Coordinates of C-alpha atoms in Angstrom, one line a residue:
M24 CA 22.6 -35.0 -49.9
N25 CA 21.5 -37.1 -52.8
L26 CA 19.7 -40.4 -52.3
L27 CA 17.3 -42.9 -54.0
I28 CA 15.1 -45.0 -51.7
K29 CA 13.7 -48.0 -53.5
S30 CA 10.4 -49.7 -52.7
A31 CA 9.5 -48.1 -49.4
T32 CA 6.0 -48.1 -48.0
V33 CA 5.0 -44.5 -47.4
I34 CA 3.0 -43.9 -44.2
D35 CA 1.9 -40.3 -44.2
P36 CA -1.7 -39.2 -44.4
N37 CA -0.6 -35.8 -45.7
S38 CA 1.0 -37.4 -48.7
P39 CA -0.7 -38.4 -52.0
F40 CA 1.5 -41.6 -51.8
H41 CA 0.1 -42.7 -48.4
Q42 CA 0.3 -46.5 -47.9
Q43 CA 1.9 -46.9 -51.4
V44 CA 5.1 -48.8 -52.2
T45 CA 7.2 -46.5 -54.2
D46 CA 10.6 -45.0 -54.9
I47 CA 11.7 -41.6 -53.6
L48 CA 14.5 -39.6 -55.2
I49 CA 16.2 -36.9 -53.1
Q50 CA 18.5 -34.3 -54.5
D51 CA 20.2 -31.6 -52.4
G52 CA 17.9 -32.4 -49.5
Q53 CA 14.7 -32.0 -51.6
I54 CA 12.3 -34.8 -52.7
V55 CA 12.3 -34.3 -56.5
Q56 CA 10.5 -37.3 -57.7
I57 CA 8.3 -40.1 -56.3
G58 CA 7.2 -43.0 -58.4
N59 CA 8.0 -46.6 -59.6
N60 CA 11.2 -47.8 -61.2
L61 CA 13.2 -44.6 -60.6
N62 CA 16.8 -44.6 -61.5
A63 CA 19.6 -42.1 -60.7
E64 CA 23.4 -42.0 -60.4
T65 CA 23.4 -41.7 -56.7
E66 CA 23.4 -43.8 -53.5
V67 CA 20.6 -46.3 -53.5
I68 CA 18.8 -47.6 -50.3
E69 CA 16.9 -50.8 -50.8
A70 CA 13.8 -50.4 -48.6
A71 CA 11.4 -53.2 -49.6
G72 CA 9.3 -54.2 -46.6
K73 CA 10.4 -51.0 -44.7
H74 CA 8.2 -48.0 -43.9
L75 CA 8.9 -44.3 -44.6
L76 CA 7.3 -41.8 -42.2
P77 CA 7.6 -38.1 -41.6
G78 CA 10.4 -37.4 -39.1
F79 CA 9.4 -37.9 -35.5
F80 CA 8.9 -34.8 -33.3
D81 CA 9.3 -35.0 -29.5
L82 CA 7.2 -32.7 -27.3
N83 CA 9.1 -33.6 -24.1
C84 CA 12.9 -33.8 -24.3
N85 CA 15.4 -32.7 -21.6
I86 CA 18.8 -31.6 -22.9
G87 CA 21.2 -30.3 -20.2
E88 CA 22.3 -27.2 -22.1
L89 CA 22.3 -24.6 -20.5
G90 CA 24.2 -25.6 -17.3
Y91 CA 23.8 -29.3 -17.2
E92 CA 26.0 -30.3 -20.1
T93 CA 27.5 -33.1 -18.2
K94 CA 24.1 -34.9 -18.5
E95 CA 23.5 -34.0 -22.2
D96 CA 24.4 -31.2 -24.6
L97 CA 22.9 -30.1 -27.8
A98 CA 25.4 -32.1 -29.9
T99 CA 24.8 -35.5 -28.1
G100 CA 21.1 -34.8 -27.6
T101 CA 20.5 -34.2 -31.3
A102 CA 22.7 -37.1 -32.3
T103 CA 20.6 -39.4 -30.0
A104 CA 17.4 -37.9 -31.4
A105 CA 18.5 -38.6 -34.9
A106 CA 19.3 -42.2 -34.0
G107 CA 15.8 -42.5 -32.7
G108 CA 14.2 -41.1 -35.8
F109 CA 13.4 -37.6 -34.5
T110 CA 13.9 -34.6 -36.7
G111 CA 12.5 -32.1 -34.2
L112 CA 12.6 -31.6 -30.4
A113 CA 10.7 -29.4 -28.1
V114 CA 13.3 -28.9 -25.4
M115 CA 12.2 -28.5 -21.8
P116 CA 13.4 -25.5 -19.8
N117 CA 14.7 -27.8 -16.9
T118 CA 18.2 -26.3 -17.1
F119 CA 20.5 -24.3 -15.0
S120 CA 19.5 -21.6 -15.2
P121 CA 16.0 -22.3 -16.5
V122 CA 15.1 -20.9 -19.9
H123 CA 13.1 -17.9 -18.7
S124 CA 14.4 -15.1 -20.9
K125 CA 14.8 -14.3 -24.6
A126 CA 18.6 -14.5 -24.3
Q127 CA 18.5 -18.1 -23.4
V128 CA 15.9 -19.0 -26.1
E129 CA 18.1 -17.2 -28.7
Y130 CA 21.2 -19.0 -27.6
L131 CA 19.5 -22.4 -28.1
V132 CA 18.0 -21.4 -31.4
N133 CA 21.3 -20.1 -32.8
K134 CA 23.4 -22.9 -31.5
A135 CA 21.1 -25.6 -33.0
K136 CA 20.8 -23.8 -36.3
G137 CA 21.6 -26.0 -39.3
N138 CA 21.3 -29.3 -37.3
L139 CA 19.7 -32.4 -38.7
V140 CA 17.4 -32.2 -35.7
A141 CA 15.4 -28.9 -35.3
I142 CA 15.2 -27.5 -31.8
V143 CA 12.1 -25.6 -30.5
P144 CA 12.9 -24.2 -27.0
L145 CA 10.1 -24.2 -24.5
G146 CA 10.2 -21.2 -22.2
T147 CA 9.2 -21.3 -18.5
I148 CA 5.8 -20.1 -17.3
S149 CA 7.3 -18.6 -14.2
H150 CA 10.5 -16.7 -13.6
K151 CA 13.2 -19.3 -12.6
R152 CA 10.4 -22.0 -12.5
E153 CA 9.7 -20.7 -8.9
G154 CA 5.9 -20.5 -9.5
K155 CA 5.6 -16.9 -8.3
D156 CA 5.8 -14.4 -11.2
L157 CA 5.3 -14.8 -14.9
S158 CA 8.4 -15.1 -17.0
E159 CA 9.1 -12.9 -20.1
M160 CA 6.8 -15.1 -22.2
Y161 CA 6.1 -12.7 -25.0
D162 CA 9.8 -11.8 -25.5
M163 CA 10.7 -15.5 -25.5
Y164 CA 7.9 -16.1 -28.0
L165 CA 9.3 -13.5 -30.4
S166 CA 12.7 -15.2 -30.0
G167 CA 11.5 -18.7 -31.0
A168 CA 9.7 -20.2 -28.0
R169 CA 6.3 -21.5 -29.1
A170 CA 5.0 -23.0 -25.8
F171 CA 5.6 -22.5 -22.1
T172 CA 6.0 -24.9 -19.2
D173 CA 7.7 -25.1 -15.9
G174 CA 8.9 -28.5 -17.0
D175 CA 8.8 -31.0 -14.1
H176 CA 7.7 -28.3 -11.7
P177 CA 3.9 -28.2 -11.5
V178 CA 2.4 -24.7 -11.3
Q179 CA 0.8 -25.0 -7.9
D180 CA -0.6 -21.5 -7.8
A181 CA -4.0 -21.5 -9.6
G182 CA -4.0 -17.8 -10.0
L183 CA -0.6 -17.9 -11.8
M184 CA -1.8 -20.6 -14.1
E185 CA -4.9 -18.6 -14.9
R186 CA -2.8 -15.5 -15.8
A187 CA -0.5 -17.6 -17.9
L188 CA -3.3 -19.0 -19.9
L189 CA -4.8 -15.6 -20.5
Y190 CA -1.5 -14.0 -21.4
A191 CA -0.3 -16.8 -23.8
T192 CA -3.6 -16.9 -25.6
G193 CA -3.1 -13.2 -26.5
F194 CA -0.2 -14.1 -28.8
N195 CA -1.3 -17.6 -29.9
A196 CA 1.2 -19.5 -27.6
L197 CA 0.4 -22.7 -25.8
I198 CA 0.7 -23.6 -22.1
F199 CA 2.0 -27.0 -21.2
S200 CA 0.7 -28.3 -17.8
Y201 CA 2.7 -30.9 -15.9
P202 CA -0.2 -32.2 -13.8
E203 CA 0.8 -33.0 -10.2
D204 CA -0.6 -31.5 -7.0
I205 CA 2.5 -31.5 -4.8
A206 CA 0.4 -31.1 -1.7
I207 CA -1.1 -34.6 -2.5
A208 CA 2.0 -36.2 -3.9
G209 CA 4.2 -35.1 -1.1
K210 CA 7.7 -36.6 -1.0
A211 CA 6.5 -40.1 -2.2
K212 CA 8.6 -41.7 -4.9
I213 CA 6.4 -44.3 -6.6
N214 CA 2.8 -45.0 -7.5
E215 CA 0.4 -45.6 -4.5
G216 CA -1.0 -49.1 -4.7
E217 CA -0.2 -52.7 -4.0
V218 CA 3.5 -52.4 -4.9
S219 CA 4.1 -49.4 -2.7
T220 CA 2.4 -51.2 0.1
L221 CA 4.5 -54.4 -0.5
L222 CA 7.7 -52.3 -0.6
G223 CA 6.8 -50.3 2.5
M224 CA 7.2 -47.0 0.6
K225 CA 4.9 -44.0 0.5
G226 CA 3.0 -43.7 -2.8
I227 CA 2.0 -40.9 -5.1
P228 CA -1.8 -41.2 -5.5
A229 CA -3.3 -41.0 -8.9
L230 CA -5.4 -38.3 -7.3
A231 CA -2.4 -36.0 -7.4
E232 CA -2.4 -36.0 -11.2
E233 CA -6.1 -36.0 -11.6
L234 CA -6.8 -33.1 -9.3
M235 CA -4.4 -30.9 -11.2
I236 CA -5.9 -31.9 -14.5
A237 CA -9.4 -31.1 -13.2
R238 CA -8.2 -27.7 -11.9
D239 CA -6.4 -26.8 -15.2
L240 CA -9.4 -27.9 -17.3
Y241 CA -11.6 -25.5 -15.3
L242 CA -9.1 -22.7 -15.8
A243 CA -8.8 -23.4 -19.5
E244 CA -12.6 -23.4 -19.8
Y245 CA -12.9 -20.2 -17.8
T246 CA -10.2 -18.4 -19.9
N247 CA -11.3 -20.0 -23.2
S248 CA -7.6 -21.0 -23.7
P249 CA -5.9 -24.0 -25.2
I250 CA -3.9 -26.2 -22.9
H251 CA -1.7 -29.2 -23.3
F252 CA -1.1 -31.8 -20.6
S253 CA 2.4 -33.4 -20.5
T254 CA 2.9 -37.1 -19.7
I255 CA -0.5 -38.1 -18.3
S256 CA -0.4 -41.6 -16.7
T257 CA -3.7 -42.6 -15.0
A258 CA -6.9 -44.1 -16.2
R259 CA -9.0 -41.3 -14.6
A260 CA -6.8 -38.7 -16.3
V261 CA -7.7 -40.1 -19.6
E262 CA -11.4 -40.0 -18.8
L263 CA -11.2 -36.4 -17.6
I264 CA -9.5 -35.2 -20.8
R265 CA -11.9 -37.3 -22.9
E266 CA -14.9 -35.7 -21.3
A267 CA -13.3 -32.2 -21.7
R268 CA -12.9 -32.9 -25.4
R269 CA -16.5 -33.9 -25.7
K270 CA -17.5 -30.6 -24.1
G271 CA -15.4 -28.8 -26.8
L272 CA -12.5 -27.6 -24.7
K273 CA -9.2 -26.9 -26.6
V274 CA -7.2 -29.6 -24.8
T275 CA -4.4 -31.9 -26.0
C276 CA -2.2 -34.3 -24.1
D277 CA 0.7 -36.7 -24.5
V278 CA 2.0 -39.9 -22.7
A279 CA 5.6 -41.0 -22.2
A280 CA 6.5 -44.1 -24.2
H281 CA 7.7 -46.0 -21.1
N282 CA 4.4 -45.5 -19.3
L283 CA 2.8 -47.6 -22.0
V284 CA 4.9 -50.7 -21.4
L285 CA 6.2 -50.6 -17.8
T286 CA 4.1 -51.0 -14.6
D287 CA 5.1 -50.3 -11.0
E288 CA 5.8 -54.0 -10.6
A289 CA 9.2 -53.2 -12.2
L290 CA 10.1 -51.5 -9.0
T291 CA 10.1 -54.6 -6.8
G292 CA 13.9 -54.8 -7.1
F293 CA 14.3 -51.1 -6.1
D294 CA 16.1 -50.4 -9.4
S295 CA 16.4 -46.6 -9.7
L296 CA 16.5 -46.9 -13.5
Y297 CA 12.7 -47.3 -13.2
K298 CA 12.3 -44.3 -11.0
V299 CA 10.4 -41.8 -13.2
K300 CA 7.9 -39.0 -12.8
P301 CA 5.0 -39.4 -13.3
P302 CA 5.6 -42.8 -11.7
L303 CA 5.0 -46.1 -13.4
R304 CA 1.4 -47.0 -12.7
T305 CA -0.7 -50.2 -13.0
A306 CA -1.7 -52.5 -15.9
K307 CA -5.2 -51.0 -15.6
D308 CA -3.8 -47.5 -16.2
I309 CA -1.8 -48.8 -19.2
D310 CA -4.9 -50.3 -20.7
A311 CA -6.7 -46.9 -20.3
L312 CA -3.7 -45.0 -21.9
K313 CA -3.8 -47.4 -24.9
A314 CA -7.5 -46.9 -25.2
G315 CA -7.0 -43.1 -25.1
L316 CA -4.4 -43.4 -27.9
A317 CA -6.8 -45.5 -30.0
D318 CA -9.8 -43.2 -29.7
G319 CA -7.8 -39.9 -30.1
T320 CA -8.0 -38.7 -26.5
I321 CA -4.2 -38.8 -26.3
D322 CA -2.7 -36.9 -29.1
A323 CA 1.0 -37.8 -28.9
I324 CA 3.7 -40.1 -27.5
V325 CA 6.8 -38.5 -26.1
S326 CA 10.2 -39.8 -25.1
Q327 CA 10.5 -37.8 -21.9
H328 CA 14.2 -38.1 -22.5
T329 CA 15.8 -37.3 -19.1
P330 CA 19.5 -37.9 -18.9
Q331 CA 21.2 -38.3 -15.5
E332 CA 24.8 -38.9 -14.6
V333 CA 25.6 -42.3 -13.1
E334 CA 26.2 -40.8 -9.6
Y335 CA 22.6 -39.6 -9.5
K336 CA 21.1 -43.0 -10.4
N337 CA 23.5 -45.5 -8.9
V338 CA 22.4 -44.7 -5.3
E339 CA 19.7 -45.7 -3.0
F340 CA 16.2 -45.6 -4.6
E341 CA 14.9 -42.9 -2.2
V342 CA 17.6 -40.4 -3.1
A343 CA 18.1 -41.2 -6.8
E344 CA 17.0 -38.7 -9.4
Y345 CA 13.9 -39.2 -11.6
G346 CA 14.0 -40.0 -15.3
M347 CA 15.3 -42.2 -18.0
I348 CA 16.7 -41.6 -21.4
G349 CA 14.3 -42.5 -24.2
L350 CA 15.0 -40.9 -27.6
Q351 CA 16.5 -44.1 -29.1
T352 CA 13.8 -46.4 -27.7
A353 CA 10.5 -44.5 -28.2
F354 CA 9.7 -46.0 -31.5
S355 CA 10.4 -49.6 -30.3
L356 CA 8.3 -49.0 -27.2
A357 CA 5.4 -47.7 -29.2
L358 CA 5.5 -50.9 -31.3
Q359 CA 5.7 -52.9 -28.1
A360 CA 2.7 -51.1 -26.8
G361 CA 0.7 -52.4 -29.8
L362 CA 0.4 -49.3 -31.9
S363 CA 0.1 -49.8 -35.7
I364 CA 2.6 -48.0 -38.0
E365 CA -0.2 -45.6 -39.0
Q366 CA -0.8 -44.8 -35.3
I367 CA 2.9 -44.2 -34.8
A368 CA 3.0 -41.8 -37.7
E369 CA 0.1 -39.9 -36.1
K370 CA 1.3 -39.9 -32.5
L371 CA 5.1 -39.4 -33.1
S372 CA 5.2 -37.4 -36.4
I373 CA 2.0 -35.5 -37.3
N374 CA 0.1 -34.5 -34.1
P375 CA 3.2 -33.3 -32.2
R376 CA 3.9 -30.7 -34.9
K377 CA 0.2 -29.6 -34.9
I378 CA 0.3 -29.1 -31.2
I379 CA 3.5 -27.1 -31.1
G380 CA 2.6 -25.1 -34.2
A381 CA 5.6 -26.4 -36.2
E382 CA 5.6 -26.5 -39.9
A383 CA 3.9 -29.6 -41.3
V384 CA 6.0 -32.2 -43.0
A385 CA 4.9 -34.2 -46.0
I386 CA 6.5 -36.9 -48.1
A387 CA 5.7 -35.3 -51.4
E388 CA 7.4 -34.1 -54.5
N389 CA 9.0 -30.6 -54.3
S390 CA 9.1 -30.9 -50.5
P391 CA 12.1 -30.9 -48.2
A392 CA 13.2 -34.4 -47.3
N393 CA 12.2 -34.8 -43.7
F394 CA 11.5 -38.5 -42.9
V395 CA 12.5 -41.6 -41.1
L396 CA 12.9 -45.1 -42.6
V397 CA 12.0 -47.8 -40.1
D398 CA 11.9 -51.6 -40.0
T399 CA 9.0 -52.8 -37.8
N400 CA 10.3 -56.4 -37.8
N401 CA 14.1 -55.8 -37.2
S402 CA 15.3 -56.7 -33.7
W403 CA 18.2 -54.8 -32.2
T404 CA 20.0 -54.8 -28.9
Y405 CA 20.3 -51.5 -27.1
T406 CA 23.8 -51.3 -25.7
K407 CA 26.2 -48.8 -24.1
E408 CA 28.1 -48.9 -27.4
N409 CA 25.2 -47.9 -29.6
N410 CA 23.7 -45.5 -27.1
L411 CA 24.6 -42.0 -28.3
S412 CA 23.5 -40.1 -25.2
K413 CA 26.1 -38.9 -22.7
S414 CA 24.0 -40.7 -20.0
Y415 CA 23.1 -44.4 -19.6
N416 CA 20.1 -44.3 -17.3
S417 CA 17.8 -46.6 -19.3
P418 CA 16.5 -50.0 -18.0
F419 CA 16.3 -51.0 -21.7
I420 CA 20.1 -51.0 -22.1
G421 CA 21.1 -54.7 -22.6
Q422 CA 17.6 -55.6 -23.9
T423 CA 16.6 -56.7 -27.4
L424 CA 13.9 -54.5 -28.8
T425 CA 11.8 -54.9 -32.0
G426 CA 11.6 -52.0 -34.4
K427 CA 14.7 -50.3 -35.8
V428 CA 15.3 -46.8 -37.1
L429 CA 17.4 -47.2 -40.3
L430 CA 17.6 -43.7 -41.7
T431 CA 16.8 -40.3 -40.5
V432 CA 16.8 -37.4 -43.0
N433 CA 16.3 -33.7 -42.6
N434 CA 17.9 -30.4 -43.4
N435 CA 20.0 -31.9 -46.2
Q436 CA 21.6 -34.3 -43.8
I437 CA 21.3 -38.0 -43.1
F438 CA 21.8 -40.4 -40.1
K439 CA 22.3 -44.0 -40.9
A440 CA 22.0 -46.8 -38.4
R441 CA 25.1 -48.9 -37.8
N442 CA 25.4 -52.0 -39.9
Y443 CA 22.5 -51.1 -42.1
D444 CA 23.1 -53.0 -45.4
R445 CA 22.4 -50.9 -48.5
S446 CA 23.2 -51.4 -52.1

């Protein structure tokens, strides 16, 4: 893959060309030269006014393979990721059966080999995600898993979580905690507050998330282990993690892109496309999440891409499945939330790789070409036609969004947005 990108603004703190307008020459998938007024007999992309960032990396992506290929498979999931600017995905083990052995990790690694989008399988903490016995974590680590989580099943047993933290620390793996105390959350479907009262529905208190965060912070401190919290959503959660970082605990966290722009008021029409977990919270929570991103308390933004077949969403709200697809909209939603392009590079490209222990990416000479070219001012309409997922469960389909991914490049391969004019 040979390419010359002209007059792009590089946004990459790891690059000597950070915030410079420059040309980038790629030959056979390598960046061979960066500078002004470059020329080459190859395809040319005019990128004046556009930004070039390291490829995005998603720490929370659900792809149905193994077992739920009708929702999404590796081929459609990685195509969707490339369209959203992602060159790496940490894939949740929420499959059938769950990814709880080295054979399943090796299957995913081998099947995804050579793809534009790199796959990092996440193994389960517990066998079959049942929350009883530890899974084969070390064997999975040797096979390619770098972190462990029970996905959208919180580890309710504190003793099991303590053992998992101690065990994973022994071989430099990371535990992801999905913070929800199910004894508090119960069978409620939406955030507890004015909207749940208005709709006459039981609510999930913010306390359910915050209690689990407090518990796991104590366990991480006791075991002297690193811990990562997936998809935090409340103001108090941000404060708990902020205080833990002040104390020197090895804690990181992320937030789902849709939790930065949608409040529980979107649920007044009982539209199941807005049914997600953690639930949509309040404007006050969103303000706190944005403040957490700004001061570094929240390390990363994730898509929490969760495809569902239409028959699991086009039903009554109470029985509909949770989740929305989000790989193609994460960048636009980050812009909508008010993040600068520098913050987006940090939260979508750089920090996720640090957290998962993936190889760092830099826009530099003699480095592999792994980047995304974006236009922060370009508006586009998300439609069923340009949605590359097998599933359509997104409330943003039919909406016009600002911020378009134009090119995604990695592993000597390229994705180009439809109708992108190039010279």
